Amino acid sequence: MDLVQTGETVDEEKDFCLERFLAFAEKVTDKLVAKGHWADYIDPCSGLSMVNKNSQQIYGEVDALVTLLNYQTTNSGCCKVVLHPQWGSAVYPATIFTKASSVELAAVITEAETEIRATEVGA
């Protein structure tokens, strides 16, 4: 779905993406922390850290993608929307940070995804 558009259907999709990311990110970071790794994720709406709440620094998802990956953006009302090179504006940028190795992170992501899919209706 093109998230640049407006309306009830797009708002519902954005809410679904937010809720799904927050549940996934919480599961992943909890697992990483339990294994002794530093991990955190960003609330895409506020840009604030969700685990280490002692900071009020804002992390801009779209700005990070522009700076780090040279993605393009477009404006949608008062918001900048990232344009993915393959999927255009049909993306929901969200970030998890960790000091775990990529191998450990991949294993935890697979584990979290498996757990989430097992609880989904029709999975």
mmCIF file of C-alpha atoms in Angstrom:
data_model
loop_
_atom_site.group_PDB
_atom_site.id
_atom_site.type_symbol
_atom_site.label_atom_id
_atom_site.label_comp_id
_atom_site.label_asym_id
_atom_site.label_seq_id
_atom_site.Cartn_x
_atom_site.Cartn_y
_atom_site.Cartn_z
ATOM 1 C CA MET A 1 0.000 0.000 0.000
ATOM 2 C CA ASP A 2 1.258 3.447 -0.902
ATOM 3 C CA LEU A 3 1.648 5.169 2.463
ATOM 4 C CA VAL A 4 1.866 8.645 0.891
ATOM 5 C CA GLN A 5 -1.869 8.548 0.294
ATOM 6 C CA THR A 6 -4.311 9.733 2.947
ATOM 7 C CA GLY A 7 -7.561 8.394 4.263
ATOM 8 C CA GLU A 8 -8.947 5.845 6.678
ATOM 9 C CA THR A 9 -7.500 2.792 4.895
ATOM 10 C CA VAL A 10 -3.982 4.258 4.893
ATOM 11 C CA ASP A 11 -4.326 5.315 8.537
ATOM 12 C CA GLU A 12 -5.408 1.783 9.449
ATOM 13 C CA GLU A 13 -2.430 0.320 7.573
ATOM 14 C CA LYS A 14 -0.019 2.679 9.337
ATOM 15 C CA ASP A 15 -1.518 1.745 12.711
ATOM 16 C CA PHE A 16 -1.191 -1.958 11.826
ATOM 17 C CA CYS A 17 2.455 -1.491 10.789
ATOM 18 C CA LEU A 18 3.224 0.442 13.980
ATOM 19 C CA GLU A 19 1.615 -2.144 16.258
ATOM 20 C CA ARG A 20 3.286 -5.016 14.428
ATOM 21 C CA PHE A 21 6.726 -3.391 14.553
ATOM 22 C CA LEU A 22 6.442 -2.489 18.242
ATOM 23 C CA ALA A 23 5.456 -6.054 19.173
ATOM 24 C CA PHE A 24 8.245 -7.516 17.016
ATOM 25 C CA ALA A 25 10.886 -5.062 18.248
ATOM 26 C CA GLU A 26 9.977 -5.631 21.885
ATOM 27 C CA LYS A 27 10.281 -9.388 21.434
ATOM 28 C CA VAL A 28 13.625 -9.087 19.614
ATOM 29 C CA THR A 29 15.167 -6.626 22.073
ATOM 30 C CA ASP A 30 13.929 -8.613 25.086
ATOM 31 C CA LYS A 31 15.585 -11.743 23.695
ATOM 32 C CA LEU A 32 18.828 -9.917 22.928
ATOM 33 C CA VAL A 33 18.983 -8.306 26.375
ATOM 34 C CA ALA A 34 18.269 -11.704 27.993
ATOM 35 C CA LYS A 35 21.328 -13.035 26.116
ATOM 36 C CA GLY A 36 23.454 -10.227 27.536
ATOM 37 C CA HIS A 37 23.456 -7.856 24.553
ATOM 38 C CA TRP A 38 22.629 -4.173 24.519
ATOM 39 C CA ALA A 39 19.553 -3.584 22.350
ATOM 40 C CA ASP A 40 16.979 -0.866 21.811
ATOM 41 C CA TYR A 41 14.336 0.159 19.318
ATOM 42 C CA ILE A 42 12.843 3.447 18.266
ATOM 43 C CA ASP A 43 9.174 4.383 18.395
ATOM 44 C CA PRO A 44 8.643 5.408 14.745
ATOM 45 C CA CYS A 45 6.004 7.968 15.769
ATOM 46 C CA SER A 46 8.005 9.850 18.391
ATOM 47 C CA GLY A 47 11.579 8.944 17.430
ATOM 48 C CA LEU A 48 12.269 8.112 21.082
ATOM 49 C CA SER A 49 14.095 5.112 22.501
ATOM 50 C CA MET A 50 11.735 2.458 23.849
ATOM 51 C CA VAL A 51 14.150 0.462 26.052
ATOM 52 C CA ASN A 52 16.681 2.988 27.296
ATOM 53 C CA LYS A 53 14.276 5.755 28.196
ATOM 54 C CA ASN A 54 16.836 7.928 29.981
ATOM 55 C CA SER A 55 17.429 9.919 26.787
ATOM 56 C CA GLN A 56 15.089 12.355 25.109
ATOM 57 C CA GLN A 57 17.133 12.455 21.885
ATOM 58 C CA ILE A 58 15.007 12.071 18.759
ATOM 59 C CA TYR A 59 16.061 9.561 16.086
ATOM 60 C CA GLY A 60 14.565 10.486 12.723
ATOM 61 C CA GLU A 61 13.877 7.307 10.742
ATOM 62 C CA VAL A 62 13.497 9.082 7.401
ATOM 63 C CA ASP A 63 16.499 11.356 7.960
ATOM 64 C CA ALA A 64 18.620 8.309 8.830
ATOM 65 C CA LEU A 65 17.623 6.523 5.618
ATOM 66 C CA VAL A 66 18.418 9.611 3.574
ATOM 67 C CA THR A 67 21.795 10.079 5.289
ATOM 68 C CA LEU A 68 22.907 6.458 5.571
ATOM 69 C CA LEU A 69 21.403 4.881 2.436
ATOM 70 C CA ASN A 70 20.883 7.917 0.198
ATOM 71 C CA TYR A 71 17.134 7.233 -0.123
ATOM 72 C CA GLN A 72 14.936 9.877 -1.674
ATOM 73 C CA THR A 73 11.877 11.369 0.032
ATOM 74 C CA THR A 74 8.604 13.010 -0.839
ATOM 75 C CA ASN A 75 6.270 15.159 1.225
ATOM 76 C CA SER A 76 2.881 13.981 2.424
ATOM 77 C CA GLY A 77 1.201 16.805 4.265
ATOM 78 C CA CYS A 78 3.587 17.825 7.028
ATOM 79 C CA CYS A 79 5.554 14.548 6.930
ATOM 80 C CA LYS A 80 8.503 13.395 4.869
ATOM 81 C CA VAL A 81 8.001 9.928 3.409
ATOM 82 C CA VAL A 82 10.937 7.760 2.388
ATOM 83 C CA LEU A 83 11.029 6.328 -1.127
ATOM 84 C CA HIS A 84 12.570 2.869 -1.134
ATOM 85 C CA PRO A 85 14.472 2.120 -4.379
ATOM 86 C CA GLN A 86 12.377 -1.002 -5.035
ATOM 87 C CA TRP A 87 9.099 -0.521 -3.137
ATOM 88 C CA GLY A 88 8.637 3.238 -3.390
ATOM 89 C CA SER A 89 6.533 4.641 -0.563
ATOM 90 C CA ALA A 90 5.028 1.245 0.325
ATOM 91 C CA VAL A 91 7.420 0.906 3.279
ATOM 92 C CA TYR A 92 7.263 1.581 7.007
ATOM 93 C CA PRO A 93 10.733 2.545 8.243
ATOM 94 C CA ALA A 94 11.527 1.409 11.774
ATOM 95 C CA THR A 95 14.798 0.716 13.585
ATOM 96 C CA ILE A 96 16.225 -1.766 16.074
ATOM 97 C CA PHE A 97 19.751 -1.197 17.394
ATOM 98 C CA THR A 98 21.997 -3.801 19.030
ATOM 99 C CA LYS A 99 25.604 -4.599 19.796
ATOM 100 C CA ALA A 100 24.973 -8.321 19.126
ATOM 101 C CA SER A 101 26.695 -9.888 16.144
ATOM 102 C CA SER A 102 24.776 -10.159 12.884
ATOM 103 C CA VAL A 103 24.650 -13.946 13.348
ATOM 104 C CA GLU A 104 23.136 -13.629 16.825
ATOM 105 C CA LEU A 105 20.705 -10.959 15.644
ATOM 106 C CA ALA A 106 19.559 -13.094 12.705
ATOM 107 C CA ALA A 107 18.937 -16.055 15.024
ATOM 108 C CA VAL A 108 16.886 -13.931 17.431
ATOM 109 C CA ILE A 109 14.882 -12.394 14.560
ATOM 110 C CA THR A 110 14.081 -15.868 13.222
ATOM 111 C CA GLU A 111 13.029 -17.015 16.700
ATOM 112 C CA ALA A 112 10.837 -13.949 17.272
ATOM 113 C CA GLU A 113 9.264 -14.221 13.835
ATOM 114 C CA THR A 114 8.456 -17.893 14.395
ATOM 115 C CA GLU A 115 6.809 -17.101 17.738
ATOM 116 C CA ILE A 116 4.772 -14.245 16.277
ATOM 117 C CA ARG A 117 3.613 -16.287 13.283
ATOM 118 C CA ALA A 118 2.537 -19.138 15.582
ATOM 119 C CA THR A 119 0.088 -16.762 17.300
ATOM 120 C CA GLU A 120 -1.344 -15.210 14.127
ATOM 121 C CA VAL A 121 -4.789 -16.214 12.962
ATOM 122 C CA GLY A 122 -4.551 -18.356 9.826
ATOM 123 C CA ALA A 123 -0.798 -18.864 10.164
#
